[in-house]
């Protein structure tokens, strides 16, 4: 399935269940493992699980494949692996703590510079 089509399906599935702060990050220049990271928040364990279920259902309906799902038992952080896209569904406190947006948006050189600055300030 075309990456843009898959991305639209995932974002629409998240919007259907009222996901908060949906962010799509293009990772094609950062890793060869996948092309996009999509991060969204749910306000409860129930909502994050519902978001994951919605993504899985919509992707399968469109003929896509769900490679794996992790974290549905707790619902604090659910990861849906779609092969070309990895979807992270988190509660706001977990999302803030892990700050995946910063990790995936920084280039390797920028990450090294941030790490060096952090180490120097300690």
PDB file of C-alpha atoms in Angstrom:
ATOM      1  CA  UNK A   1       0.000   0.000   0.000  1.00  0.00           C
ATOM      2  CA  UNK A   2       1.210   3.506  -0.815  1.00  0.00           C
ATOM      3  CA  UNK A   3       2.699   5.231   2.258  1.00  0.00           C
ATOM      4  CA  UNK A   4       0.579   8.380   1.775  1.00  0.00           C
ATOM      5  CA  UNK A   5      -2.610   6.337   1.563  1.00  0.00           C
ATOM      6  CA  UNK A   6      -1.669   4.335   4.669  1.00  0.00           C
ATOM      7  CA  UNK A   7      -0.838   7.557   6.533  1.00  0.00           C
ATOM      8  CA  UNK A   8      -4.245   9.052   5.647  1.00  0.00           C
ATOM      9  CA  UNK A   9      -6.011   5.907   6.821  1.00  0.00           C
ATOM     10  CA  UNK A  10      -4.173   5.950  10.161  1.00  0.00           C
ATOM     11  CA  UNK A  11      -4.785   9.658  10.789  1.00  0.00           C
ATOM     12  CA  UNK A  12      -8.489   9.297   9.887  1.00  0.00           C
ATOM     13  CA  UNK A  13      -8.802   6.300  12.235  1.00  0.00           C
ATOM     14  CA  UNK A  14      -7.239   8.341  15.046  1.00  0.00           C
ATOM     15  CA  UNK A  15      -9.476  11.341  14.366  1.00  0.00           C
ATOM     16  CA  UNK A  16     -12.566   9.082  14.457  1.00  0.00           C
ATOM     17  CA  UNK A  17     -11.805   8.208  18.092  1.00  0.00           C
ATOM     18  CA  UNK A  18     -10.845  11.809  18.996  1.00  0.00           C
ATOM     19  CA  UNK A  19      -7.098  11.348  19.407  1.00  0.00           C
ATOM     20  CA  UNK A  20      -5.294  14.404  20.761  1.00  0.00           C
ATOM     21  CA  UNK A  21      -2.141  16.027  19.317  1.00  0.00           C
ATOM     22  CA  UNK A  22      -1.665  13.772  16.303  1.00  0.00           C
ATOM     23  CA  UNK A  23       1.848  14.190  14.951  1.00  0.00           C
ATOM     24  CA  UNK A  24       3.261  12.582  11.797  1.00  0.00           C
ATOM     25  CA  UNK A  25       7.048  12.410  11.517  1.00  0.00           C
ATOM     26  CA  UNK A  26       8.802  11.452   8.281  1.00  0.00           C
ATOM     27  CA  UNK A  27      11.696   9.160   9.228  1.00  0.00           C
ATOM     28  CA  UNK A  28      12.891   8.127   5.765  1.00  0.00           C
ATOM     29  CA  UNK A  29      16.210   9.959   6.219  1.00  0.00           C
ATOM     30  CA  UNK A  30      16.700   8.741   9.801  1.00  0.00           C
ATOM     31  CA  UNK A  31      16.133   4.983   9.521  1.00  0.00           C
ATOM     32  CA  UNK A  32      15.493   2.307   6.933  1.00  0.00           C
ATOM     33  CA  UNK A  33      13.208   0.372   9.298  1.00  0.00           C
ATOM     34  CA  UNK A  34      10.075   2.435   8.611  1.00  0.00           C
ATOM     35  CA  UNK A  35       9.028   5.605   6.791  1.00  0.00           C
ATOM     36  CA  UNK A  36       6.745   7.322   9.302  1.00  0.00           C
ATOM     37  CA  UNK A  37       6.190   7.579  13.025  1.00  0.00           C
ATOM     38  CA  UNK A  38       2.728   8.719  14.058  1.00  0.00           C
ATOM     39  CA  UNK A  39       2.281   9.775  17.662  1.00  0.00           C
ATOM     40  CA  UNK A  40      -1.071  10.576  19.259  1.00  0.00           C
ATOM     41  CA  UNK A  41      -2.507  10.887  22.757  1.00  0.00           C
ATOM     42  CA  UNK A  42      -5.540   9.377  24.373  1.00  0.00           C
ATOM     43  CA  UNK A  43      -6.911  10.645  27.667  1.00  0.00           C
ATOM     44  CA  UNK A  44      -7.387   7.208  29.282  1.00  0.00           C
ATOM     45  CA  UNK A  45      -6.356   3.570  29.018  1.00  0.00           C
ATOM     46  CA  UNK A  46      -9.696   2.853  27.400  1.00  0.00           C
ATOM     47  CA  UNK A  47      -9.207   5.545  24.760  1.00  0.00           C
ATOM     48  CA  UNK A  48      -5.654   4.505  23.833  1.00  0.00           C
ATOM     49  CA  UNK A  49      -6.849   0.912  23.390  1.00  0.00           C
ATOM     50  CA  UNK A  50      -9.807   2.131  21.299  1.00  0.00           C
ATOM     51  CA  UNK A  51      -7.440   4.202  19.146  1.00  0.00           C
ATOM     52  CA  UNK A  52      -5.243   1.142  18.542  1.00  0.00           C
ATOM     53  CA  UNK A  53      -8.276  -0.980  17.659  1.00  0.00           C
ATOM     54  CA  UNK A  54      -9.565   1.703  15.269  1.00  0.00           C
ATOM     55  CA  UNK A  55      -6.201   1.892  13.478  1.00  0.00           C
ATOM     56  CA  UNK A  56      -6.015  -1.892  13.156  1.00  0.00           C
ATOM     57  CA  UNK A  57      -9.576  -2.195  11.818  1.00  0.00           C
ATOM     58  CA  UNK A  58      -9.264   0.629   9.267  1.00  0.00           C
ATOM     59  CA  UNK A  59      -5.912  -0.609   7.960  1.00  0.00           C
ATOM     60  CA  UNK A  60      -7.203  -4.172   7.573  1.00  0.00           C
ATOM     61  CA  UNK A  61     -10.385  -2.907   5.850  1.00  0.00           C
ATOM     62  CA  UNK A  62      -8.191  -1.075   3.324  1.00  0.00           C
ATOM     63  CA  UNK A  63      -6.203  -4.245   2.627  1.00  0.00           C
ATOM     64  CA  UNK A  64      -3.179  -3.301   4.728  1.00  0.00           C
ATOM     65  CA  UNK A  65      -1.293  -5.482   7.177  1.00  0.00           C
ATOM     66  CA  UNK A  66      -0.886  -5.056  10.923  1.00  0.00           C
ATOM     67  CA  UNK A  67       2.519  -6.536  11.780  1.00  0.00           C
ATOM     68  CA  UNK A  68       2.123  -6.428  15.575  1.00  0.00           C
ATOM     69  CA  UNK A  69       0.561  -4.599  18.498  1.00  0.00           C
ATOM     70  CA  UNK A  70       2.180  -4.069  21.906  1.00  0.00           C
ATOM     71  CA  UNK A  71       0.893  -2.583  25.155  1.00  0.00           C
ATOM     72  CA  UNK A  72      -2.843  -3.159  24.777  1.00  0.00           C
ATOM     73  CA  UNK A  73      -3.006  -4.838  28.174  1.00  0.00           C
ATOM     74  CA  UNK A  74      -2.177  -1.648  30.104  1.00  0.00           C
ATOM     75  CA  UNK A  75      -3.201   1.007  27.586  1.00  0.00           C
ATOM     76  CA  UNK A  76      -0.718   3.599  28.840  1.00  0.00           C
ATOM     77  CA  UNK A  77       1.380   3.232  25.682  1.00  0.00           C
ATOM     78  CA  UNK A  78       0.147   1.153  22.759  1.00  0.00           C
ATOM     79  CA  UNK A  79       2.378   0.596  19.745  1.00  0.00           C
ATOM     80  CA  UNK A  80       0.861  -0.500  16.423  1.00  0.00           C
ATOM     81  CA  UNK A  81       3.437  -1.680  13.879  1.00  0.00           C
ATOM     82  CA  UNK A  82       2.169  -1.390  10.307  1.00  0.00           C
ATOM     83  CA  UNK A  83       5.520  -2.078   8.667  1.00  0.00           C
ATOM     84  CA  UNK A  84       6.110   1.249   6.906  1.00  0.00           C
ATOM     85  CA  UNK A  85       4.437   3.180   9.731  1.00  0.00           C
ATOM     86  CA  UNK A  86       4.828   2.790  13.489  1.00  0.00           C
ATOM     87  CA  UNK A  87       1.975   4.274  15.525  1.00  0.00           C
ATOM     88  CA  UNK A  88       2.555   5.270  19.170  1.00  0.00           C
ATOM     89  CA  UNK A  89      -0.605   5.904  21.201  1.00  0.00           C
ATOM     90  CA  UNK A  90       0.127   7.292  24.649  1.00  0.00           C
ATOM     91  CA  UNK A  91      -1.455   8.955  27.586  1.00  0.00           C
ATOM     92  CA  UNK A  92      -0.218  12.561  27.941  1.00  0.00           C
ATOM     93  CA  UNK A  93       2.057  11.930  30.964  1.00  0.00           C
ATOM     94  CA  UNK A  94       3.782   8.994  29.249  1.00  0.00           C
ATOM     95  CA  UNK A  95       4.130  10.971  26.024  1.00  0.00           C
ATOM     96  CA  UNK A  96       5.662  13.907  27.852  1.00  0.00           C
ATOM     97  CA  UNK A  97       8.095  11.664  29.731  1.00  0.00           C
ATOM     98  CA  UNK A  98       9.434   9.797  26.672  1.00  0.00           C
ATOM     99  CA  UNK A  99       9.246  12.792  24.294  1.00  0.00           C
ATOM    100  CA  UNK A 100       9.501  10.703  21.119  1.00  0.00           C
ATOM    101  CA  UNK A 101       8.888  13.751  18.946  1.00  0.00           C
ATOM    102  CA  UNK A 102      12.249  15.192  19.934  1.00  0.00           C
ATOM    103  CA  UNK A 103      14.006  11.882  19.358  1.00  0.00           C
ATOM    104  CA  UNK A 104      12.619  11.308  15.848  1.00  0.00           C
ATOM    105  CA  UNK A 105      12.722  14.884  14.577  1.00  0.00           C
ATOM    106  CA  UNK A 106      16.368  15.487  15.334  1.00  0.00           C
ATOM    107  CA  UNK A 107      18.998  14.458  12.801  1.00  0.00           C
ATOM    108  CA  UNK A 108      21.841  12.276  14.144  1.00  0.00           C
ATOM    109  CA  UNK A 109      24.258  15.250  14.162  1.00  0.00           C
ATOM    110  CA  UNK A 110      21.743  17.400  16.033  1.00  0.00           C
ATOM    111  CA  UNK A 111      21.172  14.586  18.560  1.00  0.00           C
ATOM    112  CA  UNK A 112      24.926  14.318  19.208  1.00  0.00           C
ATOM    113  CA  UNK A 113      25.108  18.077  19.693  1.00  0.00           C
ATOM    114  CA  UNK A 114      22.162  17.975  22.166  1.00  0.00           C
ATOM    115  CA  UNK A 115      23.724  15.052  24.052  1.00  0.00           C
ATOM    116  CA  UNK A 116      27.071  16.873  24.295  1.00  0.00           C
ATOM    117  CA  UNK A 117      25.365  20.036  25.541  1.00  0.00           C
ATOM    118  CA  UNK A 118      23.392  18.017  28.092  1.00  0.00           C
ATOM    119  CA  UNK A 119      26.515  16.246  29.328  1.00  0.00           C
ATOM    120  CA  UNK A 120      28.412  19.535  29.610  1.00  0.00           C
ATOM    121  CA  UNK A 121      25.667  21.075  31.751  1.00  0.00           C
ATOM    122  CA  UNK A 122      25.655  18.199  34.265  1.00  0.00           C
TER     123      UNK A 122
END
